[in-house]
Coordinates of C-alpha atoms and ligand atoms in Angstrom, one line a residue:
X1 CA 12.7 -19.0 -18.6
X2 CA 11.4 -16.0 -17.0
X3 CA 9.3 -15.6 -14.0
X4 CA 7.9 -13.9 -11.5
X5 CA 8.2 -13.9 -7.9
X6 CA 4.2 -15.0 -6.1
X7 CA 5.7 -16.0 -2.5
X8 CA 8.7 -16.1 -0.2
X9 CA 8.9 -18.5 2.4
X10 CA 12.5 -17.7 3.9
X11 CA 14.9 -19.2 1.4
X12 CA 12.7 -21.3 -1.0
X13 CA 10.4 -18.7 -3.0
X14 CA 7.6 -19.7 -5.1
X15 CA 8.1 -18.2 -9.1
X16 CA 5.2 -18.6 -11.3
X17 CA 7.0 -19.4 -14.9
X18 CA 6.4 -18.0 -18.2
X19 CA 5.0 -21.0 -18.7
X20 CA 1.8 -20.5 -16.5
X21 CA 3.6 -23.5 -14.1
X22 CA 4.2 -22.7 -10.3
X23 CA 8.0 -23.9 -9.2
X24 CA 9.5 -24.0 -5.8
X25 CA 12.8 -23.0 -6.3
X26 CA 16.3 -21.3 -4.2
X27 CA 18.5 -18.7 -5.4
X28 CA 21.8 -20.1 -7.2
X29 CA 25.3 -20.2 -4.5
X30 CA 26.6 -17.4 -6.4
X31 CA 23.7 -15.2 -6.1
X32 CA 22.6 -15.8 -2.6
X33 CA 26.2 -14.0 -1.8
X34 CA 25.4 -11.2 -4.1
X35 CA 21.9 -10.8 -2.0
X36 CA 23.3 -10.9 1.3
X37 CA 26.0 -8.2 0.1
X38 CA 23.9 -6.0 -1.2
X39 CA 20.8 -6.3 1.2
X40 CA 18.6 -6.6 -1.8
X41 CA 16.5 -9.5 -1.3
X42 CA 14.4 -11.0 -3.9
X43 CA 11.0 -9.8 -3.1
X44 CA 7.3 -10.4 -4.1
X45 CA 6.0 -9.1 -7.7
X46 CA 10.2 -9.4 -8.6
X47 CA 10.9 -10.5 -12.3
X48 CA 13.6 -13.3 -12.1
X49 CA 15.3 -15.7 -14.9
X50 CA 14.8 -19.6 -13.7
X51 CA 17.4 -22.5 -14.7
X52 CA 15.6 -25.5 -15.3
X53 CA 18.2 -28.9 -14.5
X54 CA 16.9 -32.0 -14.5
X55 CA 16.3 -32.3 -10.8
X56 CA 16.6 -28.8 -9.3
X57 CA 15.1 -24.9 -10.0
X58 CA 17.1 -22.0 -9.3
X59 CA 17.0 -18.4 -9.9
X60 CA 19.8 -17.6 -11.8
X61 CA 18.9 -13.6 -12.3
X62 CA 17.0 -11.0 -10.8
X63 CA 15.7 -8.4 -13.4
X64 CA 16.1 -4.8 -12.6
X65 CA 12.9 -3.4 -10.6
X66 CA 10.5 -0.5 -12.1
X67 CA 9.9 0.5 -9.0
X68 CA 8.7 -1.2 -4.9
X69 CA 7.3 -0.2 -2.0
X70 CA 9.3 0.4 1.4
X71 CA 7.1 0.3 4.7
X72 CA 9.3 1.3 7.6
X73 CA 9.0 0.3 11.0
X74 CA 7.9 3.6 13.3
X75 CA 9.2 2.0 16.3
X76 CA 12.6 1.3 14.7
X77 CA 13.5 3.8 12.3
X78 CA 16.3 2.0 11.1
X79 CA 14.1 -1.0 10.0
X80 CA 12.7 -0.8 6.5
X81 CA 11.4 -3.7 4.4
X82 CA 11.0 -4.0 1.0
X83 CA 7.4 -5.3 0.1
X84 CA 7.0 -5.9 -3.4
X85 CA 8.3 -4.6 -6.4
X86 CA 6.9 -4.1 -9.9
X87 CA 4.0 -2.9 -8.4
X88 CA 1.5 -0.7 -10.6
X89 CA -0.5 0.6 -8.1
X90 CA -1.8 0.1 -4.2
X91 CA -4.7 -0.1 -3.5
X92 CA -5.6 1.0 0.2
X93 CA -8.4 -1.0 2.1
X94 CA -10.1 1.4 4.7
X95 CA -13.1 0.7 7.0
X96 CA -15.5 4.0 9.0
X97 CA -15.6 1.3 11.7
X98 CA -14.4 -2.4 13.0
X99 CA -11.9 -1.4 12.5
X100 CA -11.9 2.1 12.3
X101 CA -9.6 3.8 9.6
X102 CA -7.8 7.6 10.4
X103 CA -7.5 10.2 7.9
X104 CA -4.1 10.7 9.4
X105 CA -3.3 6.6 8.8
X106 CA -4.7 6.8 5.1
X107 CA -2.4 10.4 4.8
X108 CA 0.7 8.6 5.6
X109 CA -0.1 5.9 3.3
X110 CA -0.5 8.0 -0.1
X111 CA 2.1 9.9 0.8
X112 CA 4.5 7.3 1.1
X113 CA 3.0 5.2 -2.2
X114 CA 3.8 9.0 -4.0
X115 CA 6.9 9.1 -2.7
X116 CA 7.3 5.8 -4.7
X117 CA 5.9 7.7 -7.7
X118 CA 3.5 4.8 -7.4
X119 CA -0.7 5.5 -7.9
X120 CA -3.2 5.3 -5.3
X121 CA -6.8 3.8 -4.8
X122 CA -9.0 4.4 -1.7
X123 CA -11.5 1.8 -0.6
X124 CA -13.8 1.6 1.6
X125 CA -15.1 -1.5 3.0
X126 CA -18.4 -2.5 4.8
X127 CA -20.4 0.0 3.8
X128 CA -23.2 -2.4 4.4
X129 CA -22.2 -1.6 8.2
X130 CA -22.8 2.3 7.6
X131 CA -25.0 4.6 9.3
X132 CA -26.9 7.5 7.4
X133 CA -24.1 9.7 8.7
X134 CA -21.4 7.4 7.8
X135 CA -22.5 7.7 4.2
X136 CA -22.4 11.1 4.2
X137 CA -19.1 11.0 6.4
X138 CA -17.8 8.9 2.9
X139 CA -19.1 10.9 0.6
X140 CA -17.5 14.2 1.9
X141 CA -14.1 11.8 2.2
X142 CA -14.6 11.3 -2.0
X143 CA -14.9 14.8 -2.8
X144 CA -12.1 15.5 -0.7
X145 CA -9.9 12.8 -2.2
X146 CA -10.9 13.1 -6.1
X147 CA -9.7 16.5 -6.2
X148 CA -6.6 15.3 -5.1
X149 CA -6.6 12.5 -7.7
X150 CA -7.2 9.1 -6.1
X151 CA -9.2 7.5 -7.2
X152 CA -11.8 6.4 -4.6
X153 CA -14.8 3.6 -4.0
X154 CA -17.0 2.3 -1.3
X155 CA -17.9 -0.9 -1.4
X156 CA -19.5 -4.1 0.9
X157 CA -16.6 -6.8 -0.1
X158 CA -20.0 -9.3 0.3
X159 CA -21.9 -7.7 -2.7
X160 CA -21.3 -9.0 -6.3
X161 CA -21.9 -6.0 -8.0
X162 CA -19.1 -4.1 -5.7
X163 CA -16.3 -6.9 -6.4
X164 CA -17.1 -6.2 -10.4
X165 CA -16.5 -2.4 -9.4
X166 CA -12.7 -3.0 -7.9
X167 CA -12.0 -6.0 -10.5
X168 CA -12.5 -2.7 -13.2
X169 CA -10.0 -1.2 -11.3
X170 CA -7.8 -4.3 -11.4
X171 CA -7.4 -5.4 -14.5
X172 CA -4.0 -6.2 -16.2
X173 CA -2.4 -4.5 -13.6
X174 CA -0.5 -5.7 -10.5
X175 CA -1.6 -4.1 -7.4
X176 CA -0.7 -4.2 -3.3
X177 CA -3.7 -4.7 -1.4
X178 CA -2.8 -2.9 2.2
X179 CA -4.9 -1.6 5.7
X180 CA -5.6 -2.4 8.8
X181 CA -5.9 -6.0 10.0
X182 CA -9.5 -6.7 9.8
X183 CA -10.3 -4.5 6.8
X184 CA -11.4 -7.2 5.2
X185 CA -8.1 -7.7 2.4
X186 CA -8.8 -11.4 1.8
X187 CA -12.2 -11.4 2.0
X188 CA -12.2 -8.9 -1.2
X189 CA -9.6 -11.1 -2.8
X190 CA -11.5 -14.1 -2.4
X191 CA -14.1 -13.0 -4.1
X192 CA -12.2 -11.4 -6.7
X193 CA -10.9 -14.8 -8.2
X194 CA -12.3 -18.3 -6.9
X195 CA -8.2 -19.3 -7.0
X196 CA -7.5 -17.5 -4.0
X197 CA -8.7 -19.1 -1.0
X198 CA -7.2 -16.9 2.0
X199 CA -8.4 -17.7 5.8
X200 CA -10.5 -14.5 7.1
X201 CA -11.2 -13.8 10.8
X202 CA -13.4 -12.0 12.5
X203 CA -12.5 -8.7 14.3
X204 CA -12.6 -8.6 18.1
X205 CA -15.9 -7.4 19.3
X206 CA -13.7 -6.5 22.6
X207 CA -11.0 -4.7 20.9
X208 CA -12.8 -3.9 17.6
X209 CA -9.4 -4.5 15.8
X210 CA -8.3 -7.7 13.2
X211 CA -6.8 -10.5 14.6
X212 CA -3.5 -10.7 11.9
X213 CA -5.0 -13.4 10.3
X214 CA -3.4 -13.5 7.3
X215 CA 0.8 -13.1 8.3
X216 CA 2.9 -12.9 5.6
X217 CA 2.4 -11.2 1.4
X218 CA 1.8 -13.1 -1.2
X219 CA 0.8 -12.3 -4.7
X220 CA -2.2 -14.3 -6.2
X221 CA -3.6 -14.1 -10.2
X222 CA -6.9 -12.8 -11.2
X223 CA -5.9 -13.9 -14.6
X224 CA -2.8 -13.5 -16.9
X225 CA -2.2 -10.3 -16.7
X226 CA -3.8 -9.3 -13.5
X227 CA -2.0 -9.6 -10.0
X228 CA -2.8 -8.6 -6.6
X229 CA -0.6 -9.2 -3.0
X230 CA -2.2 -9.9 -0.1
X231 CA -0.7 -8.5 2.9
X232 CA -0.5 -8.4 6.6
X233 CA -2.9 -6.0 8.4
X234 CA -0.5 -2.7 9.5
X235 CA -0.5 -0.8 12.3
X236 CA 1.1 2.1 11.6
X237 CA 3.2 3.6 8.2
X238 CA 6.1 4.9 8.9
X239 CA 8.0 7.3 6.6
X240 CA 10.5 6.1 4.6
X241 CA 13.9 8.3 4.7
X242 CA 12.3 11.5 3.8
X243 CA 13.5 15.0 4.8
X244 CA 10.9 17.3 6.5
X245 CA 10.9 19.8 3.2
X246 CA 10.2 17.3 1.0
X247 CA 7.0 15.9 2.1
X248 CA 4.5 18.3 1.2
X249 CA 5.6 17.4 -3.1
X250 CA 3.9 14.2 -1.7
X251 CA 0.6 16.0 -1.0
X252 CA -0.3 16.9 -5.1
X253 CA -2.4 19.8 -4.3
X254 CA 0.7 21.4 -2.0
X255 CA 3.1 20.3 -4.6
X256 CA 1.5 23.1 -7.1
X257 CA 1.3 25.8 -4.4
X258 CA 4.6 25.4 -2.8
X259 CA 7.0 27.0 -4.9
X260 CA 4.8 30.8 -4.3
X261 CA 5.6 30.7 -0.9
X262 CA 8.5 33.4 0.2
X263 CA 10.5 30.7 1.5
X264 CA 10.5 28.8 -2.4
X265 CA 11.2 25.1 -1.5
X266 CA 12.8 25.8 2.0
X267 CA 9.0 26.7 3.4
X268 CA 7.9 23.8 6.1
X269 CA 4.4 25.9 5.4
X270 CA 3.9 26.1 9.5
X271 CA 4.5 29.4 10.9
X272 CA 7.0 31.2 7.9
X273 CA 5.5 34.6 6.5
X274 CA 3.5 34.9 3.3
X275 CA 2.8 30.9 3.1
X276 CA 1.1 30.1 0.1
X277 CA 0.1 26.4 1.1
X278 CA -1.3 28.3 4.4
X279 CA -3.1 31.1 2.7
X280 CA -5.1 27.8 0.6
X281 CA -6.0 26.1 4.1
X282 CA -7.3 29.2 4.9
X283 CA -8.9 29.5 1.8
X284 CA -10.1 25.7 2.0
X285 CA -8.5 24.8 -1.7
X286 CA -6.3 22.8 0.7
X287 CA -8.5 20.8 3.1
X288 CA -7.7 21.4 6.6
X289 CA -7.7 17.4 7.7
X290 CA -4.9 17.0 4.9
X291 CA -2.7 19.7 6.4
X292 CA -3.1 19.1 10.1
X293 CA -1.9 15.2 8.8
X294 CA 0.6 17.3 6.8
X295 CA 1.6 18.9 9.9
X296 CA 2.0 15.2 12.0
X297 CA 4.0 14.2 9.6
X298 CA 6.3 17.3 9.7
X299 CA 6.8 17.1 13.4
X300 CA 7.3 13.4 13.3
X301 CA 4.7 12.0 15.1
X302 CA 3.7 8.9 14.3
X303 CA -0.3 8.1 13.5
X304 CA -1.1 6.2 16.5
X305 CA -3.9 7.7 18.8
Ligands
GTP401 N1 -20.0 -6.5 7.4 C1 -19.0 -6.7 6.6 N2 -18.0 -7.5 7.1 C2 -16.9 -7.7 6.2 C3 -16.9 -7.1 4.9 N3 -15.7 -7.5 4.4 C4 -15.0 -8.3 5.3 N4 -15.8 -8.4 6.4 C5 -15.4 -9.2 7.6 O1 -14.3 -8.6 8.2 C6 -13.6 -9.6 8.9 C7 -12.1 -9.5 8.6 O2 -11.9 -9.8 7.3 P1 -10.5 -10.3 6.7 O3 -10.7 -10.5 5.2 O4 -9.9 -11.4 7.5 O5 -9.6 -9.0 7.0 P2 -8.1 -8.7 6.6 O6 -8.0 -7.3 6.2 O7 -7.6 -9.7 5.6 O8 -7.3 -8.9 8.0 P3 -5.8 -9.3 8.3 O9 -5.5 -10.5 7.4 O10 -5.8 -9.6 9.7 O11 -4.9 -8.2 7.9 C8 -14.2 -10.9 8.5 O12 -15.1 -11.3 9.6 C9 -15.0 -10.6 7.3 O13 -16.1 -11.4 7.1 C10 -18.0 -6.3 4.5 O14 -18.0 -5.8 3.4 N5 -19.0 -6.1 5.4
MG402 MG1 -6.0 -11.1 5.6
ZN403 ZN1 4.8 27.6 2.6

């Protein structure tokens, strides 16, 4: 029987079956070898063949992945983790304030889920905390990121009428839910399917940051076709094994330009002569807050302040 991979709690993993049942099951002897050899591990959203004995559930097979998502540690470059595979799209859970979200954080994040060819959606949360200024702040922040096609929202994760607005976006799709700790990730997803039932926390007044309540993925059901993973609040997004000229095909409205430039595809687009990505900053086709994070991440630096 086939199944799919909701949980993984070090070597037991939890597989919802084909059959709509939930099984606790291990990898088979042979297999577990394989894993370690390869440094593959099964993963969240992973499509795997289950063996059903009398007594005991094992994965047998692990189906070839359409794609995942890397997140790489910034303070150890070598560290890279798969989070989930077979994802559709991510969906980015941002908040103006408690806690406040950086252009230059939600940057690194598209460009990485494009680097995974995977699509992007830009929330943001608690706009019943918004100021008249915030709003407009938001609104300027949709124009800038519908021309670049993501496709964002603002929503209050409390209001009904919000929740129908992402569950639109949802349906029949699998999708990583991802942000800062505190954004407000479970909260959405409770309310997006009275099955899940994740513990919130509130964010520090004294730090203004998430307290890492919830601490490890897991991918819930909306309903039989629809999927969403929970996941820990991140800090930081590192770059995943990317060289410096090819991150600017990660920013689609460089991508187009890139190739006019003198230097062709060798252009870093910083201080080379007749710089077509440049001349459009200048021009404002290319908005200056996405090159000066296009710059950061050419020089390395991570996105902490
Ligand atoms: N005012 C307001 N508060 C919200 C909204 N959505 C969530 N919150 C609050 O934000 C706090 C953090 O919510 P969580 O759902 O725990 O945040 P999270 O993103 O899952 O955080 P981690 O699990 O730590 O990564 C809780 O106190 C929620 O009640 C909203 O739309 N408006
Ligand atoms: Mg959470
Ligand atoms: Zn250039």
């Amino acid at each position: 029987m086939e199944g799919r991979v909701m949980k993984s709690t070090g070597s037991w993993y939890e597989v919802l079956g084909a059959d709509g049942r939930k099984y606790n099951c291990r990898l088979q002897g042979k297999l577990r070898l394989e894993e370690i050899k390869e440094n593959n591990p099964i993963t969240i959203g992973d499509r795997v063949e289950l063996l059903l004995d009398q007594n005991d559930i094992s994965i047998t097979e692990i189906k070839p992945r359409d794609n995942h998502i890397l997140r790489q540690s910034v303070k150890k470059a070598s560290h890279s983790q798969v989070l989930a595979a077979n994802v559709d799209q991510v969906l980015l859970l941002a908040t103006l304030k408690h806690p406040r979200t950086s252009l230059g954080f939600i940057d690194r994040f598209l460009v990485s889920a494009e680097s995974f060819r995977i699509p992007q959606l830009l929330v943001f949360n608690k706009k019943d905390l918004f100021s008249q200024e915030d709003g407009i702040l938001v609104n300027s922040y949709q124009q800038l990121y519908s021309t670049i096609g993501v496709t964002m929202m603002t929503i209050s994760a409390k209001d009904d009428k919000d929740i129908e607005g992402v569950k639109s976006l949802l349906t029949n799709k699998t999708t990583l839910v991802a942000g800062h700790s505190g954004v407000g990730k479970s909260t959405m997803l409770n309310r997006l399917s009275t099955q899940i039932r994740q513990n919130v926390r509130e964010v520090s007044d004294f730090t203004d940051k998430g307290t890492h309540t919830t601490t490890f993925a897991e991918m819930f059901t909306i309903d039989n076709t629809t999927f969403v993973i929970d996941t820990p609040g991140i800090k930081e997004w590192g770059l995943v094994e990317m060289e410096q000229q090819e991150i600017s095909d990660y920013f689609p409205e460089m991508r187009a330009l890139r190739l006019a430039c003198k230097f062709g595809s060798r252009c870093l687009h910083l201080t080379e002569p007749n710089c077509r990505v440049r001349r459009a900053v200048e021009e404002r086709t290319v908005s200056v807050s996405r090159y000066n994070s296009y710059i950061s991440m050419v020089m390395g630096e991570d996105n902490r302040k």
